[in-house]
CSV table of C-alpha atoms and ligand atoms in Angstrom, one decimal:
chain,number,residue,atom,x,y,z
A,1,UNK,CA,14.5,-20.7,12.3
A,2,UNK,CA,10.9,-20.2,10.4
A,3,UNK,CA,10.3,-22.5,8.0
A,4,UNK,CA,8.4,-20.4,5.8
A,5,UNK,CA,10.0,-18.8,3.0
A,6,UNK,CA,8.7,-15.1,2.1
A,7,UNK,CA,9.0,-14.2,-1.6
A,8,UNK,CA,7.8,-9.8,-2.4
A,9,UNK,CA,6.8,-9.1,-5.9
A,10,UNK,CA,7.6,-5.3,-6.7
A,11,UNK,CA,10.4,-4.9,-3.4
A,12,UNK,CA,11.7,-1.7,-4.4
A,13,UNK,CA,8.3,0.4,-3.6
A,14,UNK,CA,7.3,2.8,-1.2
A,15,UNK,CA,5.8,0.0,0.8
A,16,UNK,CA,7.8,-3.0,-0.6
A,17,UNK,CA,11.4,-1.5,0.4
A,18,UNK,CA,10.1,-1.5,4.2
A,19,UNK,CA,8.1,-5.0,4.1
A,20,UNK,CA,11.3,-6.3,3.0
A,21,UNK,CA,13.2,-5.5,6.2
A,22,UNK,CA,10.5,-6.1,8.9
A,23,UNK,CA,9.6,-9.1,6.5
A,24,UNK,CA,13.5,-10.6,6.8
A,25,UNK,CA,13.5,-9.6,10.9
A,26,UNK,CA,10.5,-12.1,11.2
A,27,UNK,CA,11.7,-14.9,9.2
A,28,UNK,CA,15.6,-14.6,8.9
A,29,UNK,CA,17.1,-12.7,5.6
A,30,UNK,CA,18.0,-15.5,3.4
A,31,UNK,CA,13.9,-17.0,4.1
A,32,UNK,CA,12.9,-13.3,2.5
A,33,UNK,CA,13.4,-12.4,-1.8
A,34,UNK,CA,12.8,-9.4,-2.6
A,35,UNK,CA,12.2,-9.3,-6.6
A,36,UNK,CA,11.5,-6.4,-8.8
A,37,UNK,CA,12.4,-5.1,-12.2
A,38,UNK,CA,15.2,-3.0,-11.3
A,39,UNK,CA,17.9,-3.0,-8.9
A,40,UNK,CA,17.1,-1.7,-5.6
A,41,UNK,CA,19.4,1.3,-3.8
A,42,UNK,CA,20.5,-1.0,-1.1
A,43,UNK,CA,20.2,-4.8,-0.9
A,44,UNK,CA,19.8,-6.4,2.4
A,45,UNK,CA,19.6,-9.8,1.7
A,46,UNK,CA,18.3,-12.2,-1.2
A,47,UNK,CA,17.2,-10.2,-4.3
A,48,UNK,CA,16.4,-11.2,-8.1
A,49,UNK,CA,15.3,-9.5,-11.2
A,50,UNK,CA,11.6,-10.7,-11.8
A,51,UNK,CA,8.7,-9.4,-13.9
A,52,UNK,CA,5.2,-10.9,-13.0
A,53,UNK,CA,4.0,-10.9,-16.0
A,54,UNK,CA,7.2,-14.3,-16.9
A,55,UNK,CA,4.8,-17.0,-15.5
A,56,UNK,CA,7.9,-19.3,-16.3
A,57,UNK,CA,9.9,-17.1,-14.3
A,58,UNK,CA,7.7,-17.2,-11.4
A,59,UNK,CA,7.7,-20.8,-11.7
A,60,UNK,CA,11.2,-20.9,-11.6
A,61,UNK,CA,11.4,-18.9,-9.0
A,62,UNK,CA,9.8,-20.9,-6.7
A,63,UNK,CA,10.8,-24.0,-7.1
A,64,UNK,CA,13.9,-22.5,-6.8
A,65,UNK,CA,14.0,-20.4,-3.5
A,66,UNK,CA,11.1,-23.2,-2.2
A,67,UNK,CA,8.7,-20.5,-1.4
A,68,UNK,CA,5.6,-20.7,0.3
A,69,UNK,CA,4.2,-17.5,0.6
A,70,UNK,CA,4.3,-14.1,-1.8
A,71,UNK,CA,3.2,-10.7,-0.9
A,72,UNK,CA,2.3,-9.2,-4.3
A,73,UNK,CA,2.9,-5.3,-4.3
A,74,UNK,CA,3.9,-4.9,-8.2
A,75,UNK,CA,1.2,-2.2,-9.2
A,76,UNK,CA,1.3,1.2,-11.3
A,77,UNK,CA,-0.4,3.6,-9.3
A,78,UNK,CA,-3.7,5.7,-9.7
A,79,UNK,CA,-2.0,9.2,-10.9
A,80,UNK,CA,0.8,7.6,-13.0
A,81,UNK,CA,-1.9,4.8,-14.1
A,82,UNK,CA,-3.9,7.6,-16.1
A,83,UNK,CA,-0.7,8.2,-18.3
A,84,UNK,CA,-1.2,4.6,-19.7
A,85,UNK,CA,-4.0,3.0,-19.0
A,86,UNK,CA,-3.6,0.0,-21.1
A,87,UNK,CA,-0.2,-1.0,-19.5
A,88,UNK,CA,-1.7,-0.1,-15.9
A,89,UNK,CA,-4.0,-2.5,-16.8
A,90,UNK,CA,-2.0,-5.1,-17.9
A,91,UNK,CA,0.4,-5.0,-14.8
A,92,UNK,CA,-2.0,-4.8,-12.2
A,93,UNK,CA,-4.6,-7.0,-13.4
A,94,UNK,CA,-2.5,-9.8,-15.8
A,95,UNK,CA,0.0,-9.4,-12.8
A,96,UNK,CA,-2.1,-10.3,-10.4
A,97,UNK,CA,-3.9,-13.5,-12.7
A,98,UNK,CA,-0.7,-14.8,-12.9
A,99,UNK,CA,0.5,-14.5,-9.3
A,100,UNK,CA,-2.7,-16.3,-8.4
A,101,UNK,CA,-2.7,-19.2,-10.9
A,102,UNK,CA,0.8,-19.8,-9.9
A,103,UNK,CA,-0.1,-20.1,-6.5
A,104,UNK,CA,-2.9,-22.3,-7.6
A,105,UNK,CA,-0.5,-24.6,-9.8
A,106,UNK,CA,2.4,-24.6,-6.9
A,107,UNK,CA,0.4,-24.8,-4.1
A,108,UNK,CA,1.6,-21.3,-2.1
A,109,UNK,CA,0.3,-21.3,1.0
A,110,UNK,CA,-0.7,-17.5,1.5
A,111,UNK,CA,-1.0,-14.9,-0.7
A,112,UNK,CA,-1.5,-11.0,0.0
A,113,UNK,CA,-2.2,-8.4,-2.3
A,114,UNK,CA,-2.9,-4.7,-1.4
A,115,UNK,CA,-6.2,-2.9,-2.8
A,116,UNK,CA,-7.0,0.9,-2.1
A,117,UNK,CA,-9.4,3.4,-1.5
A,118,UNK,CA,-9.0,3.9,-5.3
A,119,UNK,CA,-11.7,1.3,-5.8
A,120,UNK,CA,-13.9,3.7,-4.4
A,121,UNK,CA,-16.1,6.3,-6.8
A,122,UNK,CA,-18.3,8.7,-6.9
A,123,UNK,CA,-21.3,6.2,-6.2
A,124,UNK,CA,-19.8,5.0,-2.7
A,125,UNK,CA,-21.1,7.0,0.4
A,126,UNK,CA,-18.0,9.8,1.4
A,127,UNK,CA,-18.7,9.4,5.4
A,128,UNK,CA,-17.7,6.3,6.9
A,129,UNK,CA,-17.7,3.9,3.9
A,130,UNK,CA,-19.1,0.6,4.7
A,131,UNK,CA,-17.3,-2.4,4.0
A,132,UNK,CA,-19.8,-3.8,0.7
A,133,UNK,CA,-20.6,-0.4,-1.0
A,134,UNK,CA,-20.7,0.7,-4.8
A,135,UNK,CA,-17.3,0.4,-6.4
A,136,UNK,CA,-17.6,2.5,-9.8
A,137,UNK,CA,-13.7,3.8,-9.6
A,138,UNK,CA,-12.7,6.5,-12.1
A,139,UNK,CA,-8.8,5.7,-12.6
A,140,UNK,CA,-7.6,2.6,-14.4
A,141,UNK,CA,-5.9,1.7,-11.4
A,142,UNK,CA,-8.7,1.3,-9.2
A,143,UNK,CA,-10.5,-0.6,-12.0
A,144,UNK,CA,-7.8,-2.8,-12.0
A,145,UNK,CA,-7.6,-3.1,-7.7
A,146,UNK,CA,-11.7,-3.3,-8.3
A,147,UNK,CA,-11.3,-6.2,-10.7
A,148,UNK,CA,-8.1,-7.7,-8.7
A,149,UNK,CA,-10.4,-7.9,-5.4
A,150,UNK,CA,-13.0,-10.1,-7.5
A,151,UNK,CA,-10.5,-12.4,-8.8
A,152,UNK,CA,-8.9,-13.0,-5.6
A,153,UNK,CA,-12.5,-13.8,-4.1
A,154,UNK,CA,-13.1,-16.1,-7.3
A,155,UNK,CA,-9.6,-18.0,-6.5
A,156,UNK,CA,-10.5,-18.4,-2.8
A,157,UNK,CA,-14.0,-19.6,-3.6
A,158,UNK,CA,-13.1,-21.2,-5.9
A,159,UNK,CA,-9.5,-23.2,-5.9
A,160,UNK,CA,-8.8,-22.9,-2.3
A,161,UNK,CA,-6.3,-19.8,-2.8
A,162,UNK,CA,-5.6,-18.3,1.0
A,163,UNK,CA,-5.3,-15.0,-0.9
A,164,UNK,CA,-5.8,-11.5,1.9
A,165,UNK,CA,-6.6,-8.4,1.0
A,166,UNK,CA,-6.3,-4.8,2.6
A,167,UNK,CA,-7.9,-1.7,0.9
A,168,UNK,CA,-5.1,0.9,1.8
A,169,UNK,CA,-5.8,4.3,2.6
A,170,UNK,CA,-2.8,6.5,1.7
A,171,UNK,CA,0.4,5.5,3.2
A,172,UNK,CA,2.7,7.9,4.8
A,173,UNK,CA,6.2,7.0,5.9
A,174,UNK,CA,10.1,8.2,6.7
A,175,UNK,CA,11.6,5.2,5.2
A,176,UNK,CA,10.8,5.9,1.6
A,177,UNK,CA,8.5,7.9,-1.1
A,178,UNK,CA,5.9,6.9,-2.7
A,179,UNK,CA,6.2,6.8,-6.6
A,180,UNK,CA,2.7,8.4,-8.7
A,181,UNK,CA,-0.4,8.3,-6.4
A,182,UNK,CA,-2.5,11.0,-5.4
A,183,UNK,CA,-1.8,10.8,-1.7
A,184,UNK,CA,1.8,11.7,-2.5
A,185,UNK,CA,1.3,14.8,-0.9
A,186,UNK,CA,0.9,13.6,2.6
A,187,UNK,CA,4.7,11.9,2.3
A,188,UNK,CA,6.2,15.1,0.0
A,189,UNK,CA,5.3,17.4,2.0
A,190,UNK,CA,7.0,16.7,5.4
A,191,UNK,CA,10.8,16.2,3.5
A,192,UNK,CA,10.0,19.9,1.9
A,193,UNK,CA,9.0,21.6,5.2
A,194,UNK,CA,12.2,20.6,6.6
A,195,UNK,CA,14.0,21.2,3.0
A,196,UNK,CA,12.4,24.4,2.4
A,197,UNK,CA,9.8,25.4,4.6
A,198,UNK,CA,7.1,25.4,2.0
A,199,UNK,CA,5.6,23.7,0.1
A,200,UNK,CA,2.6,23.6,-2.4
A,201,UNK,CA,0.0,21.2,-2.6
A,202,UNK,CA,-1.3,19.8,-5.7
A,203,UNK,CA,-4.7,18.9,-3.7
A,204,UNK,CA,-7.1,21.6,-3.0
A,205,UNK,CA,-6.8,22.5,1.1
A,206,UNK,CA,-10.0,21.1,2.0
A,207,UNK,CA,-9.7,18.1,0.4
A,208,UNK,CA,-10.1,15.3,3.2
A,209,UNK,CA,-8.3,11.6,2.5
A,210,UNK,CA,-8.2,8.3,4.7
A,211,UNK,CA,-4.7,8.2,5.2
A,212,UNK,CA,-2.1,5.5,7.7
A,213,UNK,CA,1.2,5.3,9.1
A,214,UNK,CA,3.6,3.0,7.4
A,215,UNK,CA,4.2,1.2,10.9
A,216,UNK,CA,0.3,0.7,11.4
A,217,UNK,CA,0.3,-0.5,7.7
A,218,UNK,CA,2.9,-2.9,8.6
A,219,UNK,CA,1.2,-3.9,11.4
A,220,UNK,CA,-2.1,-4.1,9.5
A,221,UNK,CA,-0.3,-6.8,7.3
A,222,UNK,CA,1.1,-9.4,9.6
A,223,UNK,CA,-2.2,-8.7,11.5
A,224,UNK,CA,-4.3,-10.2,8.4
A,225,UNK,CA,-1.6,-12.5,7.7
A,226,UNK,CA,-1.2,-14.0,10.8
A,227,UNK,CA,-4.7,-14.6,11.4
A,228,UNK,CA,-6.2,-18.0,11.2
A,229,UNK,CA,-7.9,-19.1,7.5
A,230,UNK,CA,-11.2,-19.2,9.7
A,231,UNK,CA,-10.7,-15.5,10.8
A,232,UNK,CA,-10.8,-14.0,7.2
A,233,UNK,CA,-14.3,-13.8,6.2
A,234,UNK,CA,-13.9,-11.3,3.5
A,235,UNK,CA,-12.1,-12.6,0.7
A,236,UNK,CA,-12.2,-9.5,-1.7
A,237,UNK,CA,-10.5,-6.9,0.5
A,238,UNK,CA,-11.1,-5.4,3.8
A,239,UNK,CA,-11.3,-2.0,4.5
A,240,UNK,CA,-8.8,-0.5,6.1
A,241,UNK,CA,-8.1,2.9,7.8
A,242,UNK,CA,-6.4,5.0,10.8
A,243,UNK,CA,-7.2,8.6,10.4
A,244,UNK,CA,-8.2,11.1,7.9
A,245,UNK,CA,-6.9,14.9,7.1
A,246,UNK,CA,-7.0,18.0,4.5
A,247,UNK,CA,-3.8,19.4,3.0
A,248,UNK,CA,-4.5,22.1,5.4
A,249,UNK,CA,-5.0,20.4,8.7
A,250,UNK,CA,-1.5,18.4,8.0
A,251,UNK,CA,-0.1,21.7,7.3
A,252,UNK,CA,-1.1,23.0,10.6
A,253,UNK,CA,0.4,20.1,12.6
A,254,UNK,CA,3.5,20.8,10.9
A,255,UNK,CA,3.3,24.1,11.7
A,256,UNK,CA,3.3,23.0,15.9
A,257,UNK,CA,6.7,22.0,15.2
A,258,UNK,CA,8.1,23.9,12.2
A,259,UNK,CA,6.9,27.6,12.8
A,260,UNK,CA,7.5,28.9,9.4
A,261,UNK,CA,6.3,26.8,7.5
A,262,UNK,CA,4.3,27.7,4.6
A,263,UNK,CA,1.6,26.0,2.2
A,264,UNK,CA,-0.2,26.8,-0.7
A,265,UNK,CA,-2.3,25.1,-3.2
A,266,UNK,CA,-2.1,24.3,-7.0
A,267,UNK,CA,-4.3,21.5,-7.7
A,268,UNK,CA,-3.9,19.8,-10.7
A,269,UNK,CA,-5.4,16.6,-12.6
A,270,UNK,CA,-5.1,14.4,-9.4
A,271,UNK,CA,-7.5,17.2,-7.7
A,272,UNK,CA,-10.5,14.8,-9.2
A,273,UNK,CA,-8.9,11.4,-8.5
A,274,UNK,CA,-8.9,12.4,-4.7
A,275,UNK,CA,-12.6,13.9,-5.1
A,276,UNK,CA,-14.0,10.4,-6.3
A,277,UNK,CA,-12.5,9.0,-3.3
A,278,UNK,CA,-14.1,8.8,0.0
A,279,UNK,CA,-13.0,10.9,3.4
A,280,UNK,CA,-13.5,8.6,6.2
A,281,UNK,CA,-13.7,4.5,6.5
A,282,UNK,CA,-16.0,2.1,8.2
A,283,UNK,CA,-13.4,-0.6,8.8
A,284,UNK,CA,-15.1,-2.2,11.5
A,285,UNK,CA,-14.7,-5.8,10.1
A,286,UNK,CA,-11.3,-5.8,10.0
A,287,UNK,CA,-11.4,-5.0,13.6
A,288,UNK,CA,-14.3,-7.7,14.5
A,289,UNK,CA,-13.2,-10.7,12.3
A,290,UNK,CA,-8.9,-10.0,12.9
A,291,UNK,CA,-8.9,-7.3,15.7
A,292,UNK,CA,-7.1,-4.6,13.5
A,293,UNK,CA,-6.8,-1.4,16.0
A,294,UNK,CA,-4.2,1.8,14.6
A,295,UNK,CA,-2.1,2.7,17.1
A,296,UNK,CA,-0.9,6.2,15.1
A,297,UNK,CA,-3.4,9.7,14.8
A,298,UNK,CA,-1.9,13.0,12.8
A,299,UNK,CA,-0.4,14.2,15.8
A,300,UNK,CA,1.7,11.4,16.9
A,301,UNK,CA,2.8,10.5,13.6
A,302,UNK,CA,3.8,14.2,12.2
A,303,UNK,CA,6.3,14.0,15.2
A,304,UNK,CA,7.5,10.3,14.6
A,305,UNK,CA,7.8,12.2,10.8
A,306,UNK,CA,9.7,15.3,12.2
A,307,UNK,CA,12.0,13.4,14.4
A,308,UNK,CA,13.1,10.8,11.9
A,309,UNK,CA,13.8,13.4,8.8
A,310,UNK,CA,15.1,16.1,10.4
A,311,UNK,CA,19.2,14.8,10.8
A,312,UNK,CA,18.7,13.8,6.8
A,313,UNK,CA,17.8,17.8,6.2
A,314,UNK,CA,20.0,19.9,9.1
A,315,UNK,CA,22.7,20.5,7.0
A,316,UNK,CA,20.5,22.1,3.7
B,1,LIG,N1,-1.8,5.9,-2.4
B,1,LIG,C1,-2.5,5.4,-3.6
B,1,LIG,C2,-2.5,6.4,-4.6
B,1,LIG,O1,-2.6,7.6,-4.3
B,1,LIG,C3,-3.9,5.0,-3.3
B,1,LIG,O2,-3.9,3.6,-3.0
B,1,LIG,O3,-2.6,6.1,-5.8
């Protein structure tokens, strides 16, 4: 049995609610707890009512459950993030100080905590975005993911914090949907094709994102995670990426296997959240320093898509 004991900040997420699961495979389901601030749909082990902002709780919480590492994935994300900015702030940013002081304080052995494309802006080159590159974001969530990558550098350089990063592209997967970001799309629109047979895109057809595969993603994390302290040279957040596609290229894959199907566009205010963002990544350094490699492209995940949603929609 692994001695380590894993606990998730913000488990019931798009991403969190599939970490949890690989996460309790690795280390045995009573080394994993999932927290959050409600009640997840189905509980597969361990789970407890936490908000990261209760620094006493965390505390607690640790002590308790004799944790040694956290994966922090509490965040409000960049479309919903606009509706409130000051509370976006205050989660993603005062979450994260407090996550990394109590590491500091209790002596956590690892920390990870996931930044985003969103910390890109109109400033940063659109091709290939190198690793260090202007960061002038234009949602309060990638302000705060912008900010959170500095303050993870400062409490590595700093205190000694093992604290790894990943700037995620958009994250497509089966398992569950994502919850307010502009990539939403990418995730929404496969359930509706099989649902409906259309759907309509809030993004403009031509509008190209970095985009991954949740299993890639997961693979992504236990590959920085894994890696020895001496591996991970960049402290803020490496850049991260698999492939990248337009509304309309996806639609088209789709098409290959549901003939019908239909798309059209209505973009609304997230239209100019995905234009400050970049189309393609350089994320060569996570592949030098860590040996990150995707394994998924558009075509092999639509069908991994297709084939594990289409018995949840047969019947509609
Ligand atoms: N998927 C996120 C969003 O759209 C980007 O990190 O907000």
């Amino acid at each position: 049995m692994h001695k380590d004991r894993i606990l998730i900040l913000g488990a019931n997420g798009q991403l969190g609610s599939v970490l949890v699961d690989k996460l309790r495979e690795r280390y045995g389901v009573d080394h994993v707890l999932a927290t959050d601030i409600t009640k997840p749909k189905i509980e597969t082990g361990p789970f407890k009512m936490l908000d990261i902002l209760n620094v006493d709780r965390l505390h607690e919480t640790i002590a308790d459950y004799k944790i040694t590492e956290i994966y922090h994935l509490a965040a409000i994300l960049s479309a919903n993030g606009e509706w409130n900015p000051s509370k976006t702030w205050n989660v993603n940013l005062n979450g994260l100080l407090s996550v990394l002081e109590v590491a500091r304080e209790d002596h956590i052995k690892k920390v990870f905590f996931p930044s985003t494309i969103a910390v890109f802006g109109n400033t940063t080159p659109r091709e290939n975005t190198p690793q260090d590159c202007p960061l002038l974001p234009e949602t309060v969530y990638g302000m705060s993911k912008t900010a959170g990558e500095l303050w993870c550098n400062y409490y590595h350089k700093k205190y000694g914090v093992d604290v790894r990063s990943l700037r995620y592209p958009g994250v497509i997967g089966h398992q569950s949907m994502p919850g307010g970001g502009t990539t939403d799309y990418a995730v929404e629109i496969y359930h509706e094709a099989l649902k409906k047979g259309k759907y309509t895109s809030f993004l403009k057809k031509d509008t190209r994102l970095p985009m991954i595969y949740m299993e890639d993603v997961i693979r992504a994390t236990f590959g920085i995670m894994d890696a020895e302290a001496s591996k991970i040279k960049i402290r803020n957040s490496y850049n991260l990426t698999s492939m990248s596609f337009t509304p309309e290229e996806l639609a088209a894959e789709i098409k290959k296997h549901i003939p019908n199907f239909e798309i059209d566009y209505q973009p609304d205010f997230r239209q100019a959240i995905a234009d400050s963002w970049t189309n393609s990544i350089d994320d060569s350094a996570a592949r030098e320093d860590w040996g990150w490699k995707p394994t998924f492209d558009l075509a092999s995940m639509t069908k991994d898509m297709i084939h594990h949603l289409k018995p949840k929609y047969q019947h509609v």
